[in-house]
Amino acid sequence: MDRQDVLAVIEKALGEVLQRPVSGLTEETALFDELQLDSLAVLGLLMTVEEATGIAVDPEALDIDHLRTMRSFADYVEEALRQEEGTS
């Protein structure tokens, strides 16, 4: 899965969780400030991305900084994918 695929998965998951269309997101899009994510939406986002990518999100390893922007969350997902590939 390349970077564009990861970003597309996150954008699709955000649309599902927020129950409204989200498009034109950039890596600089602030998830909390611009999209008004709340804690319930974050949980839904994590579960949806886990399902779509096959990664397992470790709540202990997840930091608020991982969820600041599309870029920081995509970086987190890519790292989780690399770790999954390393253990398979």
PDB file of C-alpha atoms in Angstrom:
ATOM      1  CA  MET A   1       0.000   0.000   0.000  1.00  0.00           C
ATOM      2  CA  ASP A   2       1.589   3.273  -1.084  1.00  0.00           C
ATOM      3  CA  ARG A   3       1.169   6.735   0.457  1.00  0.00           C
ATOM      4  CA  GLN A   4      -1.738   7.712  -1.812  1.00  0.00           C
ATOM      5  CA  ASP A   5      -3.557   4.493  -0.905  1.00  0.00           C
ATOM      6  CA  VAL A   6      -3.081   5.192   2.808  1.00  0.00           C
ATOM      7  CA  LEU A   7      -4.382   8.748   2.418  1.00  0.00           C
ATOM      8  CA  ALA A   8      -7.369   7.481   0.419  1.00  0.00           C
ATOM      9  CA  VAL A   9      -8.200   4.901   3.118  1.00  0.00           C
ATOM     10  CA  ILE A  10      -8.055   7.599   5.810  1.00  0.00           C
ATOM     11  CA  GLU A  11     -10.195  10.004   3.770  1.00  0.00           C
ATOM     12  CA  LYS A  12     -12.805   7.302   3.115  1.00  0.00           C
ATOM     13  CA  ALA A  13     -12.801   6.297   6.785  1.00  0.00           C
ATOM     14  CA  LEU A  14     -13.270   9.922   7.835  1.00  0.00           C
ATOM     15  CA  GLY A  15     -16.278  10.224   5.529  1.00  0.00           C
ATOM     16  CA  GLU A  16     -17.834   7.095   7.031  1.00  0.00           C
ATOM     17  CA  VAL A  17     -17.167   8.112  10.630  1.00  0.00           C
ATOM     18  CA  LEU A  18     -18.280  11.719  10.209  1.00  0.00           C
ATOM     19  CA  GLN A  19     -21.260  10.612   8.095  1.00  0.00           C
ATOM     20  CA  ARG A  20     -20.647  13.367   5.587  1.00  0.00           C
ATOM     21  CA  PRO A  21     -18.578  13.697   2.453  1.00  0.00           C
ATOM     22  CA  VAL A  22     -14.992  14.733   2.994  1.00  0.00           C
ATOM     23  CA  SER A  23     -12.828  15.352  -0.016  1.00  0.00           C
ATOM     24  CA  GLY A  24      -9.908  17.453  -1.075  1.00  0.00           C
ATOM     25  CA  LEU A  25      -8.067  16.755   2.139  1.00  0.00           C
ATOM     26  CA  THR A  26      -4.348  17.479   2.096  1.00  0.00           C
ATOM     27  CA  GLU A  27      -1.606  16.168   4.323  1.00  0.00           C
ATOM     28  CA  GLU A  28      -1.817  19.461   6.215  1.00  0.00           C
ATOM     29  CA  THR A  29      -5.528  19.031   7.055  1.00  0.00           C
ATOM     30  CA  ALA A  30      -5.896  19.243  10.847  1.00  0.00           C
ATOM     31  CA  LEU A  31      -8.142  16.408  11.952  1.00  0.00           C
ATOM     32  CA  PHE A  32      -9.445  18.017  15.140  1.00  0.00           C
ATOM     33  CA  ASP A  33      -9.481  21.688  14.154  1.00  0.00           C
ATOM     34  CA  GLU A  34     -10.730  21.429  10.578  1.00  0.00           C
ATOM     35  CA  LEU A  35     -12.842  18.270  10.717  1.00  0.00           C
ATOM     36  CA  GLN A  36     -14.042  18.614  14.328  1.00  0.00           C
ATOM     37  CA  LEU A  37     -13.190  15.054  15.324  1.00  0.00           C
ATOM     38  CA  ASP A  38     -14.237  14.104  18.825  1.00  0.00           C
ATOM     39  CA  SER A  39     -13.187  11.095  20.888  1.00  0.00           C
ATOM     40  CA  LEU A  40     -16.009   8.917  19.557  1.00  0.00           C
ATOM     41  CA  ALA A  41     -15.114   9.809  15.964  1.00  0.00           C
ATOM     42  CA  VAL A  42     -11.450   8.996  16.658  1.00  0.00           C
ATOM     43  CA  LEU A  43     -12.405   5.531  17.898  1.00  0.00           C
ATOM     44  CA  GLY A  44     -14.514   4.963  14.799  1.00  0.00           C
ATOM     45  CA  LEU A  45     -11.698   6.220  12.576  1.00  0.00           C
ATOM     46  CA  LEU A  46      -9.182   3.874  14.191  1.00  0.00           C
ATOM     47  CA  MET A  47     -11.495   0.870  13.893  1.00  0.00           C
ATOM     48  CA  THR A  48     -12.338   1.656  10.269  1.00  0.00           C
ATOM     49  CA  VAL A  49      -8.681   2.104   9.303  1.00  0.00           C
ATOM     50  CA  GLU A  50      -7.746  -1.095  11.142  1.00  0.00           C
ATOM     51  CA  GLU A  51     -10.399  -2.964   9.180  1.00  0.00           C
ATOM     52  CA  ALA A  52      -9.375  -1.479   5.830  1.00  0.00           C
ATOM     53  CA  THR A  53      -5.631  -1.995   6.233  1.00  0.00           C
ATOM     54  CA  GLY A  54      -5.294  -5.017   8.487  1.00  0.00           C
ATOM     55  CA  ILE A  55      -3.195  -3.153  11.045  1.00  0.00           C
ATOM     56  CA  ALA A  56      -3.756  -3.377  14.772  1.00  0.00           C
ATOM     57  CA  VAL A  57      -3.701  -0.031  16.553  1.00  0.00           C
ATOM     58  CA  ASP A  58      -2.063  -0.263  19.957  1.00  0.00           C
ATOM     59  CA  PRO A  59      -3.780   2.333  22.150  1.00  0.00           C
ATOM     60  CA  GLU A  60      -0.707   2.421  24.414  1.00  0.00           C
ATOM     61  CA  ALA A  61       1.529   3.395  21.483  1.00  0.00           C
ATOM     62  CA  LEU A  62      -0.934   5.902  20.020  1.00  0.00           C
ATOM     63  CA  ASP A  63      -0.267   9.516  20.902  1.00  0.00           C
ATOM     64  CA  ILE A  64      -2.427  12.580  20.227  1.00  0.00           C
ATOM     65  CA  ASP A  65       0.342  13.826  17.924  1.00  0.00           C
ATOM     66  CA  HIS A  66      -0.351  10.843  15.632  1.00  0.00           C
ATOM     67  CA  LEU A  67      -3.815  12.301  15.037  1.00  0.00           C
ATOM     68  CA  ARG A  68      -3.020  16.004  14.559  1.00  0.00           C
ATOM     69  CA  THR A  69      -3.012  16.038  10.757  1.00  0.00           C
ATOM     70  CA  MET A  70      -3.612  13.765   7.809  1.00  0.00           C
ATOM     71  CA  ARG A  71       0.199  13.594   7.448  1.00  0.00           C
ATOM     72  CA  SER A  72       0.860  12.512  11.029  1.00  0.00           C
ATOM     73  CA  PHE A  73      -1.887   9.879  10.936  1.00  0.00           C
ATOM     74  CA  ALA A  74      -0.749   8.584   7.531  1.00  0.00           C
ATOM     75  CA  ASP A  75       2.802   8.316   8.913  1.00  0.00           C
ATOM     76  CA  TYR A  76       1.446   6.301  11.844  1.00  0.00           C
ATOM     77  CA  VAL A  77      -0.540   3.984   9.553  1.00  0.00           C
ATOM     78  CA  GLU A  78       2.449   3.461   7.237  1.00  0.00           C
ATOM     79  CA  GLU A  79       4.676   2.575  10.191  1.00  0.00           C
ATOM     80  CA  ALA A  80       2.044   0.126  11.484  1.00  0.00           C
ATOM     81  CA  LEU A  81       1.841  -1.448   8.016  1.00  0.00           C
ATOM     82  CA  ARG A  82       5.633  -1.839   7.922  1.00  0.00           C
ATOM     83  CA  GLN A  83       5.550  -3.518  11.344  1.00  0.00           C
ATOM     84  CA  GLU A  84       2.746  -5.844  10.230  1.00  0.00           C
ATOM     85  CA  GLU A  85       4.747  -6.843   7.153  1.00  0.00           C
ATOM     86  CA  GLY A  86       7.790  -7.501   9.324  1.00  0.00           C
ATOM     87  CA  THR A  87       5.861  -9.881  11.563  1.00  0.00           C
ATOM     88  CA  SER A  88       4.083 -11.766   8.775  1.00  0.00           C
TER      89      SER A  88
END
